[in-house]
């Protein structure tokens, strides 16, 4: 994968390439940034560059690297990512990334921009939460102890290291303290505060910003064939996320469903329709845990956007046309008297879901409390 396949992020690309030119490539880097900003794309492009997909190299060597990297099967490139334990798998088996290597490569072949939810779908997960366990650090130690097959770097890309359990994190720390020869760790992270302080201190952090609107607009026009006006609106709504831009292109995307559920919750709460709210909570409780978490994040964003909408400054709002159409009538119900408590309620609900509380009870409690909060002025 080439750097020119990364959407925007020229400053980060320049920083990475400068490390190589100055021969000061850090043995461990932490690429941090929000979902959809292209962290994995940058990691893959940099790994490909270090492993020989470099235009300055002799043609045979470059072609050999490109052939191996085309299907992400280079022997010196190792991937670590969260996995689930499929039903029927023995508890004695320590799950490792290699158990889902085929699904992982298939996803990478579709492109470097993806979400945890898409990965869970690939693994056919239901309510399981994907984690990186102790078996993974043992496997990584074994792989990285081998000599480079091509005589150059060995690259370890760790996607979402914040999902490591404690045992795995402590074993990885030892690897970072005494890294194998010519090994580069590229950790692609969305929640660095969840990592051990000792791991963060042994990495060079590179913060990846949201993608510039102009870069998303350009990519939509040239890569997706979108007209300029539509591309401009989608780029603005995407809030620096290529994934959000792609979601907006999909008329049947998940956010449309989330918007319908948000509208239903608010209308039924206003009507104090407890019976229908119970049905609403039962329907939402049927989603998987990860989807419930995404739903609550979406609700929190809508509460924030509706509160800001009251300031009548379009430059401050980032909503789709459908979201804005609802907010024109609804925004007045989100005000200084309730916005903080509603936000705190959604945060608490998300925490309860993350701790595997009974979803029917959690969402019905959310709905009942919303009846009180939505009427405050």
mmCIF file of C-alpha atoms in Angstrom:
data_model
loop_
_atom_site.group_PDB
_atom_site.id
_atom_site.type_symbol
_atom_site.label_atom_id
_atom_site.label_comp_id
_atom_site.label_asym_id
_atom_site.label_seq_id
_atom_site.Cartn_x
_atom_site.Cartn_y
_atom_site.Cartn_z
ATOM 1 C CA UNK A 1 0.000 0.000 0.000
ATOM 2 C CA UNK A 2 1.323 3.409 -0.966
ATOM 3 C CA UNK A 3 1.073 6.656 0.978
ATOM 4 C CA UNK A 4 -0.872 8.192 -1.906
ATOM 5 C CA UNK A 5 -3.714 5.786 -1.078
ATOM 6 C CA UNK A 6 -4.135 7.429 2.338
ATOM 7 C CA UNK A 7 -6.812 10.119 2.382
ATOM 8 C CA UNK A 8 -5.236 13.389 3.490
ATOM 9 C CA UNK A 9 -2.928 13.261 6.552
ATOM 10 C CA UNK A 10 0.029 14.749 4.658
ATOM 11 C CA UNK A 11 1.565 16.134 7.839
ATOM 12 C CA UNK A 12 1.627 12.698 9.476
ATOM 13 C CA UNK A 13 3.001 11.128 6.298
ATOM 14 C CA UNK A 14 5.790 13.695 6.196
ATOM 15 C CA UNK A 15 6.635 13.007 9.849
ATOM 16 C CA UNK A 16 6.889 9.252 9.262
ATOM 17 C CA UNK A 17 9.003 9.569 6.133
ATOM 18 C CA UNK A 18 11.285 12.064 7.843
ATOM 19 C CA UNK A 19 12.024 9.450 10.516
ATOM 20 C CA UNK A 20 13.262 7.105 7.803
ATOM 21 C CA UNK A 21 15.350 9.725 5.980
ATOM 22 C CA UNK A 22 16.994 10.756 9.261
ATOM 23 C CA UNK A 23 17.464 7.095 10.285
ATOM 24 C CA UNK A 24 15.668 7.549 13.593
ATOM 25 C CA UNK A 25 12.698 5.203 13.240
ATOM 26 C CA UNK A 26 11.374 4.599 16.755
ATOM 27 C CA UNK A 27 11.089 0.964 17.818
ATOM 28 C CA UNK A 28 7.517 1.558 19.037
ATOM 29 C CA UNK A 29 4.998 4.138 17.822
ATOM 30 C CA UNK A 30 1.505 4.889 19.073
ATOM 31 C CA UNK A 31 -0.730 6.234 16.305
ATOM 32 C CA UNK A 32 -3.635 7.874 18.141
ATOM 33 C CA UNK A 33 -6.757 9.433 16.725
ATOM 34 C CA UNK A 34 -10.536 9.169 16.350
ATOM 35 C CA UNK A 35 -12.286 6.506 14.330
ATOM 36 C CA UNK A 36 -12.176 7.102 10.579
ATOM 37 C CA UNK A 37 -9.152 9.419 10.527
ATOM 38 C CA UNK A 38 -6.942 6.892 8.727
ATOM 39 C CA UNK A 39 -4.650 5.593 11.487
ATOM 40 C CA UNK A 40 -4.631 2.054 10.109
ATOM 41 C CA UNK A 41 -4.144 3.332 6.564
ATOM 42 C CA UNK A 42 -1.058 5.253 7.705
ATOM 43 C CA UNK A 43 0.260 2.237 9.630
ATOM 44 C CA UNK A 44 -0.167 -0.039 6.614
ATOM 45 C CA UNK A 45 1.432 2.470 4.258
ATOM 46 C CA UNK A 46 4.397 3.011 6.606
ATOM 47 C CA UNK A 47 4.829 -0.740 7.144
ATOM 48 C CA UNK A 48 4.762 -1.292 3.385
ATOM 49 C CA UNK A 49 7.372 1.435 2.917
ATOM 50 C CA UNK A 50 9.684 -0.063 5.545
ATOM 51 C CA UNK A 51 9.280 -3.548 4.084
ATOM 52 C CA UNK A 52 10.421 -2.494 0.637
ATOM 53 C CA UNK A 53 7.450 -1.065 -1.241
ATOM 54 C CA UNK A 54 9.589 1.968 -1.980
ATOM 55 C CA UNK A 55 9.916 3.528 -5.445
ATOM 56 C CA UNK A 56 13.603 4.241 -4.802
ATOM 57 C CA UNK A 57 14.467 0.528 -4.563
ATOM 58 C CA UNK A 58 15.605 -1.645 -7.494
ATOM 59 C CA UNK A 59 12.663 -2.934 -9.513
ATOM 60 C CA UNK A 60 13.022 -6.678 -8.659
ATOM 61 C CA UNK A 61 13.193 -6.013 -4.916
ATOM 62 C CA UNK A 62 10.288 -3.575 -5.057
ATOM 63 C CA UNK A 63 8.190 -5.990 -7.143
ATOM 64 C CA UNK A 64 8.892 -8.833 -4.726
ATOM 65 C CA UNK A 65 7.728 -6.730 -1.765
ATOM 66 C CA UNK A 66 4.621 -5.555 -3.608
ATOM 67 C CA UNK A 67 3.660 -9.123 -4.484
ATOM 68 C CA UNK A 68 3.807 -10.239 -0.845
ATOM 69 C CA UNK A 69 2.098 -7.125 0.486
ATOM 70 C CA UNK A 70 -0.672 -7.226 -2.103
ATOM 71 C CA UNK A 71 -2.481 -9.885 -0.042
ATOM 72 C CA UNK A 72 -0.900 -8.794 3.252
ATOM 73 C CA UNK A 73 1.100 -12.014 3.496
ATOM 74 C CA UNK A 74 4.593 -10.602 3.916
ATOM 75 C CA UNK A 75 6.492 -12.928 6.315
ATOM 76 C CA UNK A 76 7.950 -9.968 8.242
ATOM 77 C CA UNK A 77 4.617 -8.234 8.786
ATOM 78 C CA UNK A 78 2.679 -9.416 11.843
ATOM 79 C CA UNK A 79 -0.824 -8.355 12.824
ATOM 80 C CA UNK A 80 -2.367 -8.328 16.283
ATOM 81 C CA UNK A 81 -6.058 -7.485 16.742
ATOM 82 C CA UNK A 82 -8.969 -8.188 19.101
ATOM 83 C CA UNK A 83 -10.758 -11.512 18.610
ATOM 84 C CA UNK A 84 -13.732 -13.342 20.073
ATOM 85 C CA UNK A 85 -14.069 -16.890 21.366
ATOM 86 C CA UNK A 86 -16.499 -18.664 19.022
ATOM 87 C CA UNK A 87 -19.173 -20.891 20.549
ATOM 88 C CA UNK A 88 -17.842 -24.388 21.072
ATOM 89 C CA UNK A 89 -14.203 -23.354 21.405
ATOM 90 C CA UNK A 90 -12.461 -25.020 24.340
ATOM 91 C CA UNK A 91 -11.736 -22.687 27.252
ATOM 92 C CA UNK A 92 -8.246 -24.203 27.375
ATOM 93 C CA UNK A 93 -7.418 -22.749 23.951
ATOM 94 C CA UNK A 94 -5.822 -19.323 24.181
ATOM 95 C CA UNK A 95 -7.371 -17.302 21.379
ATOM 96 C CA UNK A 96 -4.891 -15.548 19.074
ATOM 97 C CA UNK A 97 -5.170 -13.301 16.042
ATOM 98 C CA UNK A 98 -4.117 -16.155 13.785
ATOM 99 C CA UNK A 99 -7.402 -17.922 14.529
ATOM 100 C CA UNK A 100 -9.071 -15.289 12.341
ATOM 101 C CA UNK A 101 -6.230 -14.601 9.880
ATOM 102 C CA UNK A 102 -8.339 -15.350 6.800
ATOM 103 C CA UNK A 103 -11.144 -12.984 7.839
ATOM 104 C CA UNK A 104 -8.609 -10.287 8.743
ATOM 105 C CA UNK A 105 -6.871 -10.413 5.370
ATOM 106 C CA UNK A 106 -10.217 -10.397 3.570
ATOM 107 C CA UNK A 107 -11.159 -7.227 5.425
ATOM 108 C CA UNK A 108 -7.827 -5.547 4.681
ATOM 109 C CA UNK A 109 -8.269 -6.411 1.006
ATOM 110 C CA UNK A 110 -11.498 -4.376 1.074
ATOM 111 C CA UNK A 111 -9.562 -1.319 2.231
ATOM 112 C CA UNK A 112 -7.759 0.120 5.277
ATOM 113 C CA UNK A 113 -10.772 2.033 6.640
ATOM 114 C CA UNK A 114 -12.992 -0.117 8.853
ATOM 115 C CA UNK A 115 -14.603 -0.254 12.284
ATOM 116 C CA UNK A 116 -14.709 -2.686 15.174
ATOM 117 C CA UNK A 117 -18.314 -3.439 14.253
ATOM 118 C CA UNK A 118 -17.323 -4.457 10.743
ATOM 119 C CA UNK A 119 -14.619 -6.668 12.215
ATOM 120 C CA UNK A 120 -17.115 -8.274 14.604
ATOM 121 C CA UNK A 121 -19.380 -9.009 11.634
ATOM 122 C CA UNK A 122 -16.456 -10.681 9.869
ATOM 123 C CA UNK A 123 -15.920 -12.899 12.887
ATOM 124 C CA UNK A 124 -19.667 -13.609 13.094
ATOM 125 C CA UNK A 125 -19.777 -12.332 16.642
ATOM 126 C CA UNK A 126 -23.095 -12.049 18.462
ATOM 127 C CA UNK A 127 -22.847 -10.527 21.939
ATOM 128 C CA UNK A 128 -19.159 -11.279 22.474
ATOM 129 C CA UNK A 129 -16.711 -8.472 23.077
ATOM 130 C CA UNK A 130 -13.445 -8.768 21.178
ATOM 131 C CA UNK A 131 -10.245 -8.739 23.239
ATOM 132 C CA UNK A 132 -6.511 -9.311 22.882
ATOM 133 C CA UNK A 133 -5.544 -12.037 25.348
ATOM 134 C CA UNK A 134 -2.395 -13.434 26.910
ATOM 135 C CA UNK A 135 -2.017 -16.047 24.185
ATOM 136 C CA UNK A 136 -1.449 -13.243 21.682
ATOM 137 C CA UNK A 137 1.581 -11.814 23.486
ATOM 138 C CA UNK A 138 3.116 -15.305 23.698
ATOM 139 C CA UNK A 139 2.563 -15.805 19.966
ATOM 140 C CA UNK A 140 3.988 -12.378 19.148
ATOM 141 C CA UNK A 141 7.084 -13.061 21.243
ATOM 142 C CA UNK A 142 7.633 -16.298 19.337
ATOM 143 C CA UNK A 143 7.198 -14.685 15.901
ATOM 144 C CA UNK A 144 9.419 -11.690 16.602
ATOM 145 C CA UNK A 145 12.206 -13.866 18.000
ATOM 146 C CA UNK A 146 12.778 -15.212 14.483
ATOM 147 C CA UNK A 147 15.156 -13.480 12.099
ATOM 148 C CA UNK A 148 13.779 -11.260 9.373
ATOM 149 C CA UNK A 149 13.155 -13.432 6.315
ATOM 150 C CA UNK A 150 14.023 -10.563 3.967
ATOM 151 C CA UNK A 151 16.945 -9.168 5.959
ATOM 152 C CA UNK A 152 15.212 -5.905 6.874
ATOM 153 C CA UNK A 153 12.645 -4.712 9.389
ATOM 154 C CA UNK A 154 10.106 -6.871 11.201
ATOM 155 C CA UNK A 155 6.849 -4.960 11.658
ATOM 156 C CA UNK A 156 4.236 -5.627 14.318
ATOM 157 C CA UNK A 157 0.958 -3.769 13.748
ATOM 158 C CA UNK A 158 -1.290 -3.890 16.827
ATOM 159 C CA UNK A 159 -4.819 -2.685 16.129
ATOM 160 C CA UNK A 160 -6.655 -1.295 19.181
ATOM 161 C CA UNK A 161 -4.082 -2.215 21.849
ATOM 162 C CA UNK A 162 -6.416 -0.701 24.454
ATOM 163 C CA UNK A 163 -8.386 -3.954 24.190
ATOM 164 C CA UNK A 164 -5.530 -6.009 25.653
ATOM 165 C CA UNK A 165 -6.250 -7.742 28.931
ATOM 166 C CA UNK A 166 -3.901 -7.129 31.872
ATOM 167 C CA UNK A 167 -1.792 -10.258 31.361
ATOM 168 C CA UNK A 168 -1.249 -9.525 27.674
ATOM 169 C CA UNK A 169 -0.412 -5.869 28.372
ATOM 170 C CA UNK A 170 2.258 -6.794 30.929
ATOM 171 C CA UNK A 171 3.857 -9.303 28.566
ATOM 172 C CA UNK A 172 3.836 -6.769 25.744
ATOM 173 C CA UNK A 173 5.547 -4.301 28.067
ATOM 174 C CA UNK A 174 8.489 -6.687 28.383
ATOM 175 C CA UNK A 175 8.734 -6.845 24.596
ATOM 176 C CA UNK A 176 8.779 -3.069 24.384
ATOM 177 C CA UNK A 177 11.441 -2.843 27.088
ATOM 178 C CA UNK A 178 13.709 -5.290 25.251
ATOM 179 C CA UNK A 179 12.571 -5.170 21.616
ATOM 180 C CA UNK A 180 13.874 -7.812 19.208
ATOM 181 C CA UNK A 181 16.465 -6.604 16.699
ATOM 182 C CA UNK A 182 15.120 -4.444 13.829
ATOM 183 C CA UNK A 183 11.547 -4.686 15.075
ATOM 184 C CA UNK A 184 9.091 -1.802 14.779
ATOM 185 C CA UNK A 185 5.817 -1.811 16.712
ATOM 186 C CA UNK A 186 3.006 0.258 15.195
ATOM 187 C CA UNK A 187 0.108 0.504 17.635
ATOM 188 C CA UNK A 188 -3.096 1.884 16.161
ATOM 189 C CA UNK A 189 -5.059 3.281 19.086
ATOM 190 C CA UNK A 190 -8.325 5.149 19.733
ATOM 191 C CA UNK A 191 -8.247 5.255 23.549
ATOM 192 C CA UNK A 192 -4.613 5.664 24.681
ATOM 193 C CA UNK A 193 -5.726 6.544 28.222
ATOM 194 C CA UNK A 194 -6.753 2.890 28.628
ATOM 195 C CA UNK A 195 -3.191 1.660 28.070
ATOM 196 C CA UNK A 196 -0.709 1.102 30.870
ATOM 197 C CA UNK A 197 1.289 4.231 31.632
ATOM 198 C CA UNK A 198 4.455 2.155 31.272
ATOM 199 C CA UNK A 199 3.470 1.124 27.742
ATOM 200 C CA UNK A 200 2.690 4.705 26.722
ATOM 201 C CA UNK A 201 6.027 5.881 28.116
ATOM 202 C CA UNK A 202 7.903 3.425 25.903
ATOM 203 C CA UNK A 203 6.308 4.530 22.658
ATOM 204 C CA UNK A 204 6.585 7.586 20.464
ATOM 205 C CA UNK A 205 3.087 9.010 20.264
ATOM 206 C CA UNK A 206 1.892 10.426 16.965
ATOM 207 C CA UNK A 207 -1.502 12.118 17.109
ATOM 208 C CA UNK A 208 -3.498 11.744 13.912
ATOM 209 C CA UNK A 209 -5.986 14.545 13.412
ATOM 210 C CA UNK A 210 -9.362 14.320 11.759
ATOM 211 C CA UNK A 211 -9.169 14.412 7.972
ATOM 212 C CA UNK A 212 -9.531 17.870 6.451
ATOM 213 C CA UNK A 213 -12.905 18.517 4.806
ATOM 214 C CA UNK A 214 -11.202 19.401 1.534
ATOM 215 C CA UNK A 215 -9.409 16.023 1.448
ATOM 216 C CA UNK A 216 -12.621 14.097 2.104
ATOM 217 C CA UNK A 217 -14.427 16.142 -0.540
ATOM 218 C CA UNK A 218 -11.672 15.438 -3.067
ATOM 219 C CA UNK A 219 -11.702 11.706 -2.261
ATOM 220 C CA UNK A 220 -15.481 11.520 -2.648
ATOM 221 C CA UNK A 221 -15.300 13.168 -6.053
ATOM 222 C CA UNK A 222 -12.340 11.216 -7.465
ATOM 223 C CA UNK A 223 -12.703 7.867 -5.724
ATOM 224 C CA UNK A 224 -16.477 7.613 -5.478
ATOM 225 C CA UNK A 225 -17.632 9.709 -8.420
ATOM 226 C CA UNK A 226 -19.817 12.002 -6.280
ATOM 227 C CA UNK A 227 -20.846 15.398 -7.665
ATOM 228 C CA UNK A 228 -19.174 18.437 -6.092
ATOM 229 C CA UNK A 229 -22.210 19.772 -4.221
ATOM 230 C CA UNK A 230 -23.052 16.410 -2.623
ATOM 231 C CA UNK A 231 -19.395 15.792 -1.836
ATOM 232 C CA UNK A 232 -19.134 19.172 -0.113
ATOM 233 C CA UNK A 233 -22.150 18.493 2.137
ATOM 234 C CA UNK A 234 -21.072 14.933 2.980
ATOM 235 C CA UNK A 235 -17.531 16.092 3.750
ATOM 236 C CA UNK A 236 -18.841 18.688 6.179
ATOM 237 C CA UNK A 237 -21.185 16.220 7.889
ATOM 238 C CA UNK A 238 -18.459 13.591 8.200
ATOM 239 C CA UNK A 239 -16.591 15.616 10.854
ATOM 240 C CA UNK A 240 -13.197 14.479 9.611
ATOM 241 C CA UNK A 241 -14.081 10.772 9.358
ATOM 242 C CA UNK A 242 -13.851 8.904 6.077
ATOM 243 C CA UNK A 243 -15.946 6.126 7.634
ATOM 244 C CA UNK A 244 -18.721 8.605 8.439
ATOM 245 C CA UNK A 245 -18.552 9.910 4.877
ATOM 246 C CA UNK A 246 -19.003 6.372 3.539
ATOM 247 C CA UNK A 247 -21.909 5.770 5.932
ATOM 248 C CA UNK A 248 -23.639 8.884 4.654
ATOM 249 C CA UNK A 249 -23.360 7.531 1.100
ATOM 250 C CA UNK A 250 -25.260 4.428 2.152
ATOM 251 C CA UNK A 251 -28.951 5.286 2.250
ATOM 252 C CA UNK A 252 -29.669 2.270 4.452
ATOM 253 C CA UNK A 253 -26.869 2.898 6.901
ATOM 254 C CA UNK A 254 -27.087 2.142 10.588
ATOM 255 C CA UNK A 255 -27.348 5.809 11.555
ATOM 256 C CA UNK A 256 -30.695 6.035 9.762
ATOM 257 C CA UNK A 257 -31.960 3.287 12.055
ATOM 258 C CA UNK A 258 -30.441 5.034 15.065
ATOM 259 C CA UNK A 259 -32.130 8.303 14.109
ATOM 260 C CA UNK A 260 -35.510 6.551 13.906
ATOM 261 C CA UNK A 261 -34.943 5.030 17.351
ATOM 262 C CA UNK A 262 -33.894 8.407 18.756
ATOM 263 C CA UNK A 263 -37.011 10.077 17.350
ATOM 264 C CA UNK A 264 -39.209 7.305 18.764
ATOM 265 C CA UNK A 265 -37.621 7.564 22.216
ATOM 266 C CA UNK A 266 -38.089 11.331 22.370
ATOM 267 C CA UNK A 267 -41.663 11.309 21.056
ATOM 268 C CA UNK A 268 -42.794 8.504 23.334
ATOM 269 C CA UNK A 269 -41.094 10.175 26.307
ATOM 270 C CA UNK A 270 -42.887 13.435 25.547
ATOM 271 C CA UNK A 271 -46.189 11.533 25.302
ATOM 272 C CA UNK A 272 -45.395 9.635 28.544
ATOM 273 C CA UNK A 273 -46.341 6.434 26.731
ATOM 274 C CA UNK A 274 -44.833 3.896 29.138
ATOM 275 C CA UNK A 275 -46.283 0.855 27.376
ATOM 276 C CA UNK A 276 -44.696 1.772 24.035
ATOM 277 C CA UNK A 277 -41.470 2.774 25.756
ATOM 278 C CA UNK A 278 -41.296 -0.723 27.217
ATOM 279 C CA UNK A 279 -41.647 -2.173 23.710
ATOM 280 C CA UNK A 280 -38.962 0.257 22.521
ATOM 281 C CA UNK A 281 -36.537 -0.876 25.235
ATOM 282 C CA UNK A 282 -37.207 -4.544 24.462
ATOM 283 C CA UNK A 283 -36.467 -3.975 20.776
ATOM 284 C CA UNK A 284 -33.187 -2.177 21.513
ATOM 285 C CA UNK A 285 -32.163 -4.830 24.052
ATOM 286 C CA UNK A 286 -32.164 -7.348 21.196
ATOM 287 C CA UNK A 287 -29.143 -5.658 19.607
ATOM 288 C CA UNK A 288 -25.648 -6.947 20.301
ATOM 289 C CA UNK A 289 -23.617 -5.167 22.994
ATOM 290 C CA UNK A 290 -21.401 -3.363 20.488
ATOM 291 C CA UNK A 291 -24.403 -2.081 18.538
ATOM 292 C CA UNK A 292 -26.043 -0.900 21.761
ATOM 293 C CA UNK A 293 -22.875 0.998 22.595
ATOM 294 C CA UNK A 294 -22.871 2.640 19.144
ATOM 295 C CA UNK A 295 -26.539 3.530 19.561
ATOM 296 C CA UNK A 296 -25.844 5.329 22.845
ATOM 297 C CA UNK A 297 -22.878 7.191 21.345
ATOM 298 C CA UNK A 298 -25.159 8.306 18.515
ATOM 299 C CA UNK A 299 -27.843 9.439 21.010
ATOM 300 C CA UNK A 300 -25.228 11.458 22.913
ATOM 301 C CA UNK A 301 -24.155 13.154 19.697
ATOM 302 C CA UNK A 302 -27.740 14.006 18.807
ATOM 303 C CA UNK A 303 -28.336 15.536 22.244
ATOM 304 C CA UNK A 304 -25.216 17.669 21.831
ATOM 305 C CA UNK A 305 -26.134 18.719 18.276
ATOM 306 C CA UNK A 306 -29.685 19.663 19.290
ATOM 307 C CA UNK A 307 -28.456 21.747 22.189
ATOM 308 C CA UNK A 308 -26.044 23.590 19.883
ATOM 309 C CA UNK A 309 -28.787 24.000 17.261
ATOM 310 C CA UNK A 310 -30.543 26.416 19.597
ATOM 311 C CA UNK A 311 -27.703 28.924 19.096
ATOM 312 C CA UNK A 312 -28.812 29.313 15.446
ATOM 313 C CA UNK A 313 -25.259 29.181 14.099
ATOM 314 C CA UNK A 314 -25.113 26.629 11.231
ATOM 315 C CA UNK A 315 -21.303 26.558 11.354
ATOM 316 C CA UNK A 316 -21.497 24.838 14.761
ATOM 317 C CA UNK A 317 -23.776 21.977 13.669
ATOM 318 C CA UNK A 318 -22.800 18.735 11.954
ATOM 319 C CA UNK A 319 -25.996 16.897 11.051
ATOM 320 C CA UNK A 320 -27.401 15.137 8.042
ATOM 321 C CA UNK A 321 -30.396 16.626 6.249
ATOM 322 C CA UNK A 322 -32.738 14.136 7.984
ATOM 323 C CA UNK A 323 -31.260 14.866 11.408
ATOM 324 C CA UNK A 324 -31.540 18.599 10.881
ATOM 325 C CA UNK A 325 -35.125 18.282 9.674
ATOM 326 C CA UNK A 326 -36.099 16.628 12.976
ATOM 327 C CA UNK A 327 -34.030 19.053 15.053
ATOM 328 C CA UNK A 328 -35.849 22.073 13.674
ATOM 329 C CA UNK A 329 -38.842 21.084 15.813
ATOM 330 C CA UNK A 330 -37.130 19.137 18.568
ATOM 331 C CA UNK A 331 -34.061 21.209 19.533
ATOM 332 C CA UNK A 332 -36.022 23.488 21.899
ATOM 333 C CA UNK A 333 -36.580 20.514 24.227
ATOM 334 C CA UNK A 334 -32.814 20.203 24.847
ATOM 335 C CA UNK A 335 -31.775 23.167 26.951
ATOM 336 C CA UNK A 336 -29.670 24.282 29.908
ATOM 337 C CA UNK A 337 -32.148 22.724 32.330
ATOM 338 C CA UNK A 338 -31.653 19.168 31.108
ATOM 339 C CA UNK A 339 -28.735 18.798 28.669
ATOM 340 C CA UNK A 340 -26.163 17.917 31.344
ATOM 341 C CA UNK A 341 -28.355 15.338 33.078
ATOM 342 C CA UNK A 342 -29.358 13.700 29.791
ATOM 343 C CA UNK A 343 -25.696 13.461 28.763
ATOM 344 C CA UNK A 344 -24.818 11.935 32.150
ATOM 345 C CA UNK A 345 -27.720 9.482 31.864
ATOM 346 C CA UNK A 346 -26.495 8.293 28.447
ATOM 347 C CA UNK A 347 -22.944 7.935 29.769
ATOM 348 C CA UNK A 348 -24.191 5.866 32.714
ATOM 349 C CA UNK A 349 -26.291 3.701 30.402
ATOM 350 C CA UNK A 350 -23.288 3.080 28.172
ATOM 351 C CA UNK A 351 -21.217 2.108 31.217
ATOM 352 C CA UNK A 352 -23.925 -0.297 32.440
ATOM 353 C CA UNK A 353 -24.101 -1.960 29.021
ATOM 354 C CA UNK A 354 -20.319 -2.278 28.960
ATOM 355 C CA UNK A 355 -20.506 -4.077 32.308
ATOM 356 C CA UNK A 356 -22.996 -6.606 30.880
ATOM 357 C CA UNK A 357 -25.995 -5.402 32.885
ATOM 358 C CA UNK A 358 -29.441 -6.665 31.826
ATOM 359 C CA UNK A 359 -30.122 -4.656 28.646
ATOM 360 C CA UNK A 360 -33.931 -4.716 29.000
ATOM 361 C CA UNK A 361 -33.731 -3.194 32.477
ATOM 362 C CA UNK A 362 -31.033 -0.681 31.497
ATOM 363 C CA UNK A 363 -32.869 0.669 28.449
ATOM 364 C CA UNK A 364 -36.272 0.743 30.140
ATOM 365 C CA UNK A 365 -34.704 2.710 32.991
ATOM 366 C CA UNK A 366 -33.235 5.108 30.397
ATOM 367 C CA UNK A 367 -36.663 5.544 28.799
ATOM 368 C CA UNK A 368 -38.465 6.214 32.108
ATOM 369 C CA UNK A 369 -35.919 8.797 33.207
ATOM 370 C CA UNK A 370 -36.119 10.485 29.807
ATOM 371 C CA UNK A 371 -39.839 11.156 30.448
ATOM 372 C CA UNK A 372 -38.888 13.425 33.343
ATOM 373 C CA UNK A 373 -35.849 15.048 31.740
ATOM 374 C CA UNK A 374 -37.364 15.880 28.371
ATOM 375 C CA UNK A 375 -40.042 18.084 29.950
ATOM 376 C CA UNK A 376 -37.632 20.320 31.879
ATOM 377 C CA UNK A 377 -37.411 23.928 30.761
#
